[in-house]
Tab-separated table of C-alpha atoms in Angstrom:
chain	number	residue	atom	x	y	z
A	1099	ALA	CA	-8.714	82.034	25.447
A	1100	LEU	CA	-7.379	78.600	24.510
A	1101	HIS	CA	-5.795	78.282	27.962
A	1102	GLY	CA	-9.132	79.123	29.625
A	1103	MET	CA	-10.998	76.559	27.519
A	1104	ASN	CA	-8.499	73.838	28.434
A	1105	ARG	CA	-8.901	74.727	32.115
A	1106	ASP	CA	-12.722	74.385	31.821
A	1107	VAL	CA	-12.444	71.063	30.050
A	1108	THR	CA	-10.024	69.782	32.688
A	1109	ARG	CA	-12.398	70.851	35.482
A	1110	ALA	CA	-15.404	69.216	33.788
A	1111	THR	CA	-13.443	66.028	33.172
A	1112	ARG	CA	-12.421	65.774	36.821
A	1113	SER	CA	-16.022	66.355	37.889
A	1114	LEU	CA	-17.145	63.625	35.523
A	1115	GLN	CA	-14.518	61.244	36.893
A	1116	ARG	CA	-15.623	61.933	40.474
A	1117	ASN	CA	-19.279	61.248	39.597
A	1118	VAL	CA	-18.422	58.000	37.830
A	1119	GLY	CA	-16.338	56.955	40.836
A	1120	ARG	CA	-19.182	57.742	43.208
A	1121	MET	CA	-21.599	55.758	41.060
A	1122	GLN	CA	-19.302	52.735	40.982
A	1123	SER	CA	-18.857	52.897	44.729
A	1124	GLY	CA	-22.591	53.299	45.386
A	1125	LEU	CA	-23.570	50.370	43.204
A	1126	THR	CA	-20.863	47.857	44.141
A	1127	MET	CA	-23.093	45.755	46.436
A	1128	PRO	CA	-26.353	45.764	44.433
A	1129	THR	CA	-24.785	45.305	41.023
A	1130	GLY	CA	-27.816	43.233	40.035
A	1131	LEU	CA	-29.891	46.397	40.078
A	1132	ALA	CA	-28.023	47.480	36.971
A	1133	THR	CA	-29.134	44.374	35.132
A	1134	TRP	CA	-32.132	44.553	32.856
A	1135	PHE	CA	-34.095	42.021	34.923
A	1136	GLY	CA	-33.611	43.860	38.187
A	1137	ALA	CA	-34.247	47.332	36.889
A	1138	ARG	CA	-37.214	46.223	34.829
A	1139	SER	CA	-38.735	44.335	37.772
A	1140	VAL	CA	-38.571	47.425	39.964
A	1141	TYR	CA	-39.897	49.714	37.239
A	1142	ASP	CA	-42.803	47.483	36.212
A	1143	PHE	CA	-43.816	46.913	39.842
A	1144	GLU	CA	-43.929	50.633	40.549
A	1145	GLU	CA	-45.674	51.415	37.265
A	1146	THR	CA	-48.496	48.909	37.865
A	1147	SER	CA	-48.784	50.059	41.475
A	1148	ASN	CA	-49.187	53.632	40.257
A	1149	ALA	CA	-51.903	52.523	37.829
A	1150	LEU	CA	-53.750	50.626	40.582
A	1151	GLN	CA	-53.655	53.573	42.956
A	1152	ALA	CA	-54.797	55.957	40.220
A	1153	VAL	CA	-57.831	53.872	39.217
A	1154	THR	CA	-58.958	53.085	42.789
A	1155	MET	CA	-57.787	56.282	44.522
A	1156	MET	CA	-56.622	54.131	47.447
A	1157	THR	CA	-54.376	55.616	50.127
A	1158	GLY	CA	-50.614	55.240	50.183
A	1159	GLU	CA	-50.897	52.869	53.137
A	1160	GLN	CA	-53.408	50.693	51.290
A	1161	ARG	CA	-51.105	50.629	48.281
A	1162	LYS	CA	-48.249	49.359	50.469
A	1163	GLU	CA	-50.517	46.674	51.926
A	1164	ILE	CA	-51.432	45.357	48.471
A	1165	GLN	CA	-47.796	45.528	47.366
A	1166	GLY	CA	-46.893	43.411	50.393
A	1167	LEU	CA	-49.648	40.950	49.512
A	1168	ALA	CA	-48.335	40.780	45.940
A	1169	LYS	CA	-44.831	39.922	47.200
A	1170	ASP	CA	-46.254	37.153	49.396
A	1171	LEU	CA	-48.290	35.728	46.500
A	1172	ASN	CA	-45.246	36.015	44.226
A	1173	GLU	CA	-43.688	33.144	46.194
A	1174	LEU	CA	-46.694	30.878	45.585
A	1175	PHE	CA	-47.457	31.521	41.917
A	1176	PRO	CA	-45.434	31.629	38.667
A	1177	PHE	CA	-46.298	35.306	38.152
A	1178	THR	CA	-44.093	38.345	38.631
A	1179	ASN	CA	-44.901	41.035	41.174
A	1180	ALA	CA	-45.837	43.383	38.343
A	1181	GLU	CA	-48.197	40.800	36.827
A	1182	ILE	CA	-49.864	40.303	40.196
A	1183	MET	CA	-50.290	44.062	40.587
A	1184	SER	CA	-51.733	44.138	37.057
A	1185	ALA	CA	-54.359	41.617	38.193
A	1186	ALA	CA	-55.136	43.907	41.136
A	1187	PHE	CA	-55.431	46.771	38.650
A	1188	GLU	CA	-57.963	44.800	36.571
A	1189	LEU	CA	-59.992	44.140	39.704
A	1190	GLY	CA	-59.863	47.839	40.538
A	1191	ARG	CA	-60.900	48.776	37.032
A	1192	ALA	CA	-63.903	46.454	37.405
A	1193	GLY	CA	-65.038	48.596	40.328
A	1194	PHE	CA	-63.529	46.625	43.198
A	1195	LYS	CA	-62.402	48.642	46.205
A	1196	TYR	CA	-59.403	48.037	48.436
A	1197	ASP	CA	-61.082	45.447	50.705
A	1198	GLN	CA	-62.532	43.569	47.743
A	1199	ILE	CA	-59.182	43.473	45.930
A	1200	VAL	CA	-57.453	42.114	49.034
A	1201	GLY	CA	-60.160	39.460	49.373
A	1202	THR	CA	-60.097	38.287	45.749
A	1203	LEU	CA	-56.527	38.708	44.488
A	1204	LYS	CA	-55.263	35.253	45.473
A	1205	ASP	CA	-58.292	33.528	43.972
A	1206	THR	CA	-57.834	35.504	40.742
A	1207	LEU	CA	-54.309	34.063	40.485
A	1208	ASN	CA	-55.650	30.599	41.310
A	1209	LEU	CA	-58.147	30.780	38.446
A	1210	ALA	CA	-55.466	31.941	35.999
A	1211	LEU	CA	-53.203	29.057	36.982
A	1212	ALA	CA	-55.910	26.389	37.137
A	1213	GLY	CA	-57.571	27.569	33.927
A	1214	ASP	CA	-54.289	28.136	32.053
A	1215	ILE	CA	-55.232	31.717	31.123
A	1216	ASP	CA	-53.464	35.029	31.631
A	1217	LEU	CA	-54.149	37.184	34.666
A	1218	GLN	CA	-56.035	39.870	32.780
A	1219	GLN	CA	-58.468	37.272	31.406
A	1220	SER	CA	-58.790	35.671	34.826
A	1221	ALA	CA	-59.706	38.946	36.526
A	1222	ASP	CA	-62.061	39.922	33.706
A	1223	ILE	CA	-63.914	36.582	33.618
A	1224	ALA	CA	-64.198	36.191	37.384
A	1225	THR	CA	-65.460	39.732	38.008
A	1226	ASN	CA	-67.925	39.537	35.109
A	1227	VAL	CA	-69.454	36.309	36.421
A	1228	LEU	CA	-69.419	37.586	40.004
A	1229	THR	CA	-71.274	40.735	38.976
A	1230	ALA	CA	-73.665	38.996	36.567
A	1231	MET	CA	-74.732	36.424	39.165
A	1232	ARG	CA	-75.172	39.172	41.787
A	1233	LEU	CA	-73.130	37.430	44.469
A	1234	PRO	CA	-72.334	39.319	47.706
A	1235	MET	CA	-69.044	41.239	47.710
A	1236	LYS	CA	-69.374	44.176	50.113
A	1237	THR	CA	-66.753	43.001	52.606
A	1238	THR	CA	-63.346	41.366	52.177
A	1239	GLU	CA	-64.759	38.054	53.407
A	1240	GLN	CA	-67.818	38.196	51.153
A	1241	ALA	CA	-65.747	39.103	48.096
A	1242	ALA	CA	-63.271	36.295	48.792
A	1243	GLU	CA	-65.981	33.691	49.356
A	1244	SER	CA	-68.014	34.752	46.306
A	1245	LEU	CA	-65.050	34.798	43.951
A	1246	ARG	CA	-63.846	31.448	45.268
A	1247	ARG	CA	-67.297	30.043	44.555
A	1248	VAL	CA	-67.222	31.457	41.015
A	1249	ASN	CA	-63.734	30.115	40.336
A	1250	ASP	CA	-64.535	26.669	41.668
A	1251	ALA	CA	-67.678	26.376	39.551
A	1252	LEU	CA	-65.857	27.517	36.399
A	1253	SER	CA	-62.755	25.376	36.984
A	1254	TYR	CA	-64.667	22.218	37.873
A	1255	ALA	CA	-67.114	22.514	34.973
A	1256	ALA	CA	-64.306	23.262	32.527
A	1257	SER	CA	-62.164	20.323	33.672
A	1258	ASN	CA	-65.057	17.860	33.538
A	1259	SER	CA	-66.406	18.641	30.081
A	1260	ASN	CA	-65.305	19.668	26.616
A	1261	THR	CA	-64.793	23.359	27.401
A	1262	ASP	CA	-62.406	25.703	29.197
A	1263	VAL	CA	-62.546	28.634	31.606
A	1264	ARG	CA	-62.501	31.227	28.834
A	1265	LEU	CA	-65.486	29.618	27.090
A	1266	MET	CA	-67.282	29.206	30.415
A	1267	GLY	CA	-66.855	32.949	30.878
A	1268	GLU	CA	-68.486	33.486	27.477
A	1269	THR	CA	-71.438	31.290	28.479
A	1270	PHE	CA	-72.024	33.289	31.647
A	1271	LYS	CA	-71.653	36.546	29.744
A	1272	TYR	CA	-74.820	35.808	27.779
A	1273	VAL	CA	-76.974	33.951	30.283
A	1274	GLY	CA	-75.609	35.071	33.663
A	1275	PRO	CA	-77.502	38.354	34.218
A	1276	MET	CA	-80.864	36.932	33.167
A	1277	ALA	CA	-80.301	33.625	34.969
A	1278	ALA	CA	-79.539	35.402	38.239
A	1279	ALA	CA	-82.562	37.675	37.856
A	1280	ALA	CA	-84.761	34.642	37.124
A	1281	GLY	CA	-83.605	32.845	40.266
A	1282	LEU	CA	-81.056	30.352	38.908
A	1283	SER	CA	-77.934	29.707	40.984
A	1284	LEU	CA	-74.320	29.886	39.850
A	1285	GLU	CA	-74.012	26.119	40.198
A	1286	GLN	CA	-77.145	25.471	38.138
A	1287	VAL	CA	-75.832	27.537	35.237
A	1288	ALA	CA	-72.399	25.892	35.507
A	1289	ALA	CA	-73.909	22.376	35.512
A	1290	ALA	CA	-76.129	23.111	32.489
A	1291	SER	CA	-73.085	24.564	30.691
A	1292	MET	CA	-71.100	21.443	31.513
A	1293	THR	CA	-73.868	19.162	30.208
A	1294	MET	CA	-74.086	21.096	26.926
A	1295	ALA	CA	-70.300	21.305	26.545
A	1296	ARG	CA	-70.033	17.515	26.522
A	1297	ASN	CA	-71.952	17.714	23.250
A	1298	ALA	CA	-69.772	20.552	21.844
A	1299	ILE	CA	-72.313	23.285	22.658
A	1300	ARG	CA	-70.229	25.768	24.605
A	1301	GLY	CA	-69.200	29.387	24.941
A	1302	SER	CA	-71.631	31.941	23.552
A	1303	GLU	CA	-73.705	29.195	21.860
A	1304	ALA	CA	-74.571	27.669	25.236
A	1305	GLY	CA	-75.198	31.053	26.843
A	1306	VAL	CA	-77.488	32.287	24.083
A	1307	ALA	CA	-79.417	28.981	24.056
A	1308	MET	CA	-80.114	29.081	27.795
A	1309	ARG	CA	-80.995	32.751	27.703
A	1310	SER	CA	-83.389	32.128	24.807
A	1311	ALA	CA	-85.014	29.290	26.765
A	1312	LEU	CA	-85.626	31.548	29.781
A	1313	VAL	CA	-87.218	34.207	27.557
A	1314	ARG	CA	-89.361	31.631	25.738
A	1315	MET	CA	-90.636	30.238	29.033
A	1316	VAL	CA	-92.078	33.625	30.056
A	1317	ARG	CA	-93.218	34.523	26.520
A	1318	PRO	CA	-94.454	31.217	25.084
A	1319	THR	CA	-95.386	31.082	21.409
A	1320	GLY	CA	-98.345	29.291	19.839
A	1321	PRO	CA	-96.286	26.300	18.627
A	1322	MET	CA	-94.672	26.031	22.078
A	1323	LEU	CA	-98.042	25.950	23.857
A	1324	SER	CA	-99.353	23.353	21.380
A	1325	ALA	CA	-96.345	21.111	21.947
A	1326	LEU	CA	-96.661	21.454	25.731
A	1327	SER	CA	-100.395	20.698	25.545
A	1328	ARG	CA	-99.669	17.477	23.663
A	1329	LEU	CA	-97.172	16.532	26.389
A	1330	ASN	CA	-99.690	17.534	29.084
A	1331	VAL	CA	-97.304	20.146	30.548
A	1332	ASN	CA	-98.498	23.469	31.944
A	1333	ILE	CA	-95.873	26.206	31.582
A	1334	ASP	CA	-97.469	28.187	34.440
A	1335	ASP	CA	-96.281	25.503	36.848
A	1336	PHE	CA	-92.703	26.586	36.192
A	1337	VAL	CA	-92.957	30.369	35.845
A	1338	LYS	CA	-94.021	32.685	38.640
A	1339	GLY	CA	-94.259	36.438	38.052
A	1340	GLY	CA	-93.822	39.373	40.363
A	1341	ARG	CA	-90.045	39.569	40.826
A	1342	GLN	CA	-88.729	43.078	41.402
A	1343	ILE	CA	-86.529	44.247	38.523
A	1344	SER	CA	-83.652	46.642	39.207
A	1345	ALA	CA	-81.773	48.983	36.917
A	1346	GLN	CA	-78.752	46.729	37.343
A	1347	ASP	CA	-80.734	43.779	35.929
A	1348	ILE	CA	-81.391	45.806	32.791
A	1349	ILE	CA	-77.791	47.036	32.537
A	1350	ASN	CA	-76.243	43.585	33.058
A	1351	SER	CA	-78.553	41.914	30.553
A	1352	LEU	CA	-78.012	44.530	27.849
A	1353	MET	CA	-74.246	44.298	28.366
A	1354	ALA	CA	-74.411	40.786	26.875
A	1355	ASP	CA	-75.900	42.378	23.736
A	1356	GLY	CA	-72.987	44.800	23.524
A	1357	VAL	CA	-74.957	47.762	24.916
A	1358	ASP	CA	-73.383	49.702	27.776
A	1359	ALA	CA	-76.319	51.320	29.543
A	1360	SER	CA	-74.474	51.935	32.827
A	1361	GLY	CA	-74.550	55.679	32.233
A	1362	PHE	CA	-78.360	55.631	32.316
A	1363	ALA	CA	-78.775	53.812	35.663
A	1364	SER	CA	-80.661	56.616	37.410
A	1365	GLN	CA	-82.987	57.165	34.445
A	1366	ILE	CA	-83.686	53.432	34.137
A	1367	GLU	CA	-84.453	53.224	37.854
A	1368	ALA	CA	-86.818	56.190	37.572
A	1369	ALA	CA	-88.693	54.535	34.691
A	1370	LEU	CA	-89.020	51.269	36.635
A	1371	LYS	CA	-90.540	53.162	39.584
A	1372	ASP	CA	-92.927	55.239	37.477
A	1373	PRO	CA	-96.458	54.128	38.561
A	1374	LYS	CA	-97.836	54.979	35.104
A	1375	LEU	CA	-95.544	52.377	33.521
A	1376	LYS	CA	-95.722	49.703	36.210
A	1377	ASN	CA	-98.360	47.592	34.498
A	1378	SER	CA	-97.474	48.439	30.908
A	1379	LEU	CA	-94.741	46.298	29.384
A	1380	SER	CA	-94.957	48.101	26.046
A	1381	GLY	CA	-94.919	51.533	27.681
A	1382	LEU	CA	-91.948	50.689	29.890
A	1383	THR	CA	-90.088	49.181	26.946
A	1384	ALA	CA	-90.712	52.310	24.864
A	1385	ARG	CA	-89.510	54.585	27.683
A	1386	LEU	CA	-86.337	52.597	28.316
A	1387	THR	CA	-85.616	52.355	24.600
A	1388	GLU	CA	-85.873	56.116	24.273
A	1389	VAL	CA	-83.656	56.678	27.316
A	1390	ILE	CA	-80.905	54.284	26.234
A	1391	ALA	CA	-81.007	54.667	22.442
A	1392	GLY	CA	-81.430	58.448	22.415
A	1393	ASP	CA	-80.657	59.521	18.874
A	1394	GLY	CA	-80.275	55.904	17.754
A	1395	SER	CA	-76.489	55.949	17.612
A	1396	ILE	CA	-76.073	53.028	20.055
A	1397	MET	CA	-77.962	50.441	18.009
A	1398	ASP	CA	-81.149	49.998	15.997
A	1399	LYS	CA	-84.104	50.959	18.222
A	1400	SER	CA	-86.200	47.959	17.237
A	1401	VAL	CA	-83.382	45.574	18.155
A	1402	LEU	CA	-82.810	47.388	21.437
A	1403	ALA	CA	-86.553	47.335	22.223
A	1404	ALA	CA	-86.660	43.560	21.679
A	1405	ALA	CA	-83.685	43.066	24.017
A	1406	ILE	CA	-85.312	45.252	26.681
A	1407	THR	CA	-88.616	43.383	26.392
A	1408	ASP	CA	-86.818	40.060	26.798
A	1409	THR	CA	-85.065	41.368	29.900
A	1410	LEU	CA	-88.216	42.796	31.466
A	1411	THR	CA	-90.251	39.644	30.962
A	1412	ALA	CA	-87.609	37.096	31.972
A	1413	ALA	CA	-86.022	39.076	34.796
A	1414	GLY	CA	-89.430	39.805	36.293
A	1415	SER	CA	-90.191	36.123	36.764
A	1416	GLU	CA	-89.103	33.259	38.991
A	1417	ILE	CA	-88.287	30.451	36.568
A	1418	ASP	CA	-87.901	26.778	37.474
A	1419	PHE	CA	-85.649	26.002	34.505
A	1420	TYR	CA	-84.426	22.688	35.887
A	1421	GLY	CA	-87.904	21.490	36.814
A	1422	PHE	CA	-89.202	22.333	33.354
A	1423	LEU	CA	-86.421	20.476	31.557
A	1424	GLN	CA	-86.798	17.481	33.860
A	1425	VAL	CA	-90.535	17.245	33.123
A	1426	LEU	CA	-89.891	17.454	29.378
A	1427	ARG	CA	-87.467	14.578	29.731
A	1428	GLU	CA	-89.889	12.515	31.796
A	1429	LYS	CA	-92.670	13.160	29.262
A	1430	GLY	CA	-90.456	11.861	26.479
A	1431	ALA	CA	-90.177	15.112	24.503
A	1432	ASP	CA	-88.503	14.367	21.171
A	1433	VAL	CA	-86.471	16.556	18.835
A	1434	GLY	CA	-89.602	17.893	17.131
A	1435	ASP	CA	-91.189	18.825	20.457
A	1436	VAL	CA	-88.057	20.615	21.624
A	1437	ALA	CA	-87.801	22.481	18.323
A	1438	ARG	CA	-91.377	23.732	18.686
A	1439	ILE	CA	-90.906	24.629	22.335
A	1440	PHE	CA	-87.596	26.511	22.009
A	1441	ASP	CA	-87.437	27.105	18.200
A	1442	ALA	CA	-85.452	25.033	15.750
A	1443	ARG	CA	-82.042	26.655	16.213
A	1444	GLN	CA	-81.919	26.876	20.006
A	1445	GLY	CA	-83.848	23.629	20.379
A	1446	SER	CA	-81.085	21.761	18.578
A	1447	ARG	CA	-78.685	23.045	21.237
A	1448	LEU	CA	-80.944	22.569	24.254
A	1449	ILE	CA	-81.795	18.976	23.296
A	1450	THR	CA	-78.308	18.125	24.580
A	1451	ILE	CA	-79.470	18.949	28.113
A	1452	LEU	CA	-82.401	16.539	27.830
A	1453	ALA	CA	-80.094	13.875	26.458
A	1454	GLY	CA	-77.583	14.369	29.259
A	1455	ASP	CA	-77.770	13.868	33.010
A	1456	LEU	CA	-78.472	17.443	34.102
A	1457	LEU	CA	-79.433	16.661	37.698
A	1458	GLY	CA	-76.440	14.344	38.039
A	1459	ASP	CA	-74.126	17.083	36.772
A	1460	LEU	CA	-75.634	19.557	39.225
A	1461	GLU	CA	-75.007	17.155	42.103
A	1462	MET	CA	-71.401	16.748	40.924
A	1463	VAL	CA	-70.829	20.512	40.796
A	1464	GLN	CA	-72.384	21.067	44.213
A	1465	ALA	CA	-70.422	18.220	45.817
A	1466	ASN	CA	-67.046	18.486	44.096
A	1467	ALA	CA	-66.557	22.076	42.925
A	1468	PRO	CA	-65.721	23.635	46.338
A	1469	GLY	CA	-61.927	23.845	46.566
A	1470	ALA	CA	-61.372	22.627	42.991
A	1471	THR	CA	-59.506	25.736	41.805
A	1472	ASP	CA	-57.045	25.725	44.689
A	1473	THR	CA	-56.381	22.007	44.282
A	1474	MET	CA	-55.784	22.332	40.536
A	1475	ALA	CA	-53.473	25.320	41.030
A	1476	LYS	CA	-51.393	23.468	43.634
A	1477	ILE	CA	-51.016	20.460	41.334
A	1478	ARG	CA	-49.717	22.753	38.583
A	1479	MET	CA	-47.087	24.122	41.003
A	1480	GLN	CA	-45.671	20.720	42.011
A	1481	GLY	CA	-41.996	19.793	41.745
A	1482	VAL	CA	-39.476	21.841	39.821
A	1483	VAL	CA	-42.187	24.230	38.574
A	1484	GLY	CA	-42.823	25.463	42.111
A	1485	ASP	CA	-39.117	25.465	42.984
A	1486	TRP	CA	-38.270	27.576	39.958
A	1487	ALA	CA	-41.110	29.998	40.695
A	1488	ALA	CA	-39.824	30.373	44.267
A	1489	LEU	CA	-36.283	31.062	43.000
A	1490	VAL	CA	-37.451	33.706	40.546
A	1491	ALA	CA	-39.658	35.255	43.226
A	1492	ALA	CA	-36.784	35.411	45.711
A	1493	THR	CA	-34.546	37.078	43.137
A	1494	GLU	CA	-37.178	39.596	42.114
A	1495	ASN	CA	-38.055	40.423	45.709
A	1496	LEU	CA	-34.348	40.995	46.391
A	1497	PHE	CA	-34.276	43.694	43.724
A	1498	LEU	CA	-37.397	45.284	45.168
A	1499	ALA	CA	-35.832	45.235	48.646
A	1500	ILE	CA	-32.720	46.894	47.256
A	1501	ALA	CA	-34.831	49.579	45.611
A	1502	ASP	CA	-36.849	50.080	48.817
A	1503	ALA	CA	-33.579	50.568	50.731
A	1504	GLY	CA	-32.979	53.749	48.740
A	1505	VAL	CA	-30.333	52.469	46.356
A	1506	LEU	CA	-32.499	53.210	43.334
A	1507	LYS	CA	-32.928	56.812	44.415
A	1508	THR	CA	-29.177	57.081	45.030
A	1509	ALA	CA	-28.440	55.684	41.578
A	1510	THR	CA	-30.901	58.157	40.065
A	1511	GLU	CA	-29.156	61.083	41.777
A	1512	LEU	CA	-25.748	59.855	40.636
A	1513	ILE	CA	-26.949	59.529	37.048
A	1514	LYS	CA	-28.296	63.068	37.259
A	1515	SER	CA	-24.847	64.205	38.466
A	1516	LEU	CA	-23.200	62.321	35.619
A	1517	THR	CA	-25.586	63.979	33.162
A	1518	ALA	CA	-24.739	67.392	34.619
A	1519	GLY	CA	-21.042	66.646	34.216
A	1520	LEU	CA	-21.495	65.678	30.566
A	1521	LYS	CA	-23.562	68.795	29.982
A	1522	SER	CA	-20.856	70.949	31.561
A	1523	MET	CA	-18.207	69.306	29.407
A	1524	ALA	CA	-20.313	69.823	26.281
A	1525	GLU	CA	-20.703	73.492	27.089
A	1526	ALA	CA	-16.932	73.859	27.604
A	1527	SER	CA	-16.000	71.938	24.458
A	1528	PRO	CA	-18.889	70.726	22.236
A	1529	THR	CA	-16.718	68.331	20.244
A	1530	LEU	CA	-15.157	66.504	23.197
A	1531	PRO	CA	-18.189	64.346	24.249
A	1532	LYS	CA	-18.747	63.450	20.628
A	1533	LEU	CA	-15.149	62.338	20.140
A	1534	GLY	CA	-15.285	60.423	23.430
A	1535	THR	CA	-18.436	58.623	22.368
A	1536	TYR	CA	-16.940	57.643	18.997
A	1537	THR	CA	-13.821	56.409	20.745
């Protein structure tokens, strides 16, 4: 019996030696694949690619196309292939399809580099603003042009005032949906944000103030009308009703209040088209509140109803926000007037727009923002920074090329063989692998 056991151990040992020899021979050329950097680069790239394909359900061919695009972009930006694919994943998770991801991926990297933010934030901010401002994105070209426009407005405004891209994203989060529905352009919102940011009113503060102003213009209070009468200003000259409201307007606006009503899109659309509710703001508000709040678990019904009413009134109007503010400035509206027109809290924030050069800032954004993100990103990649990024990219792409050549699969099969050899040895003599490991 002892002789038979020794024979089994000898056979298992020889098998193990052969497998180790085969592994060493198979991995002599691409020894870098065995390094942590190489192996991790390959693994992370495949993992993020899997996640992208799973969330978008794109074809295998489309996946390869985006992987190829990621490798090309890897040579231009200080981001790894896996990080670039993660940005593509964020775009996909935001609802972007294959063509839209291809059209916007480079500009997402540009915004991250120019705005000094991570790729996940870049994708999240850009897609949120793009969606909120209802810019066209059906085709690759439309998506690319729209996102480039968003990035340029954010980057230029952030670099020319006391704010940053992340805070600009917060501003648009609160005012974007309602501003777009009320007829304001991306550049108008960016310029107003820039003017306010120079006076330290930025982020959510700026967004909430502008949103409040739009609501107040379509639902003026007694004190507001009195102040405007004293200034000889007629609010009806700046607010025109009759805009068609969509379910998406409601959903986007409520999202800024932390309410995700996307699951009720069809029910919201049905309520908006109900002829019995068409001319009844209170009735429509009550119906939408009931649909979205349900059992009241989402948020307090009275708070939700107020948010819906604000959305319905502001989004259903064409608002000349810039014209109104310009007239207030020309009429010499003081702090007290502004406080009565917009309320004390928001008035103290909006007075910064009257004190600043809003029209001048708008002209600056319109004239200088186009191309700003790309220019800023290229400046950040000058000199040794770009050279180092190119070196890292070349090294990483070498490992991916090695893996694509089948070496990774070969290594996997060899490791499986090695594992089988160890298992066979353990079965022949359980103590031998343990002693070998200790040794």
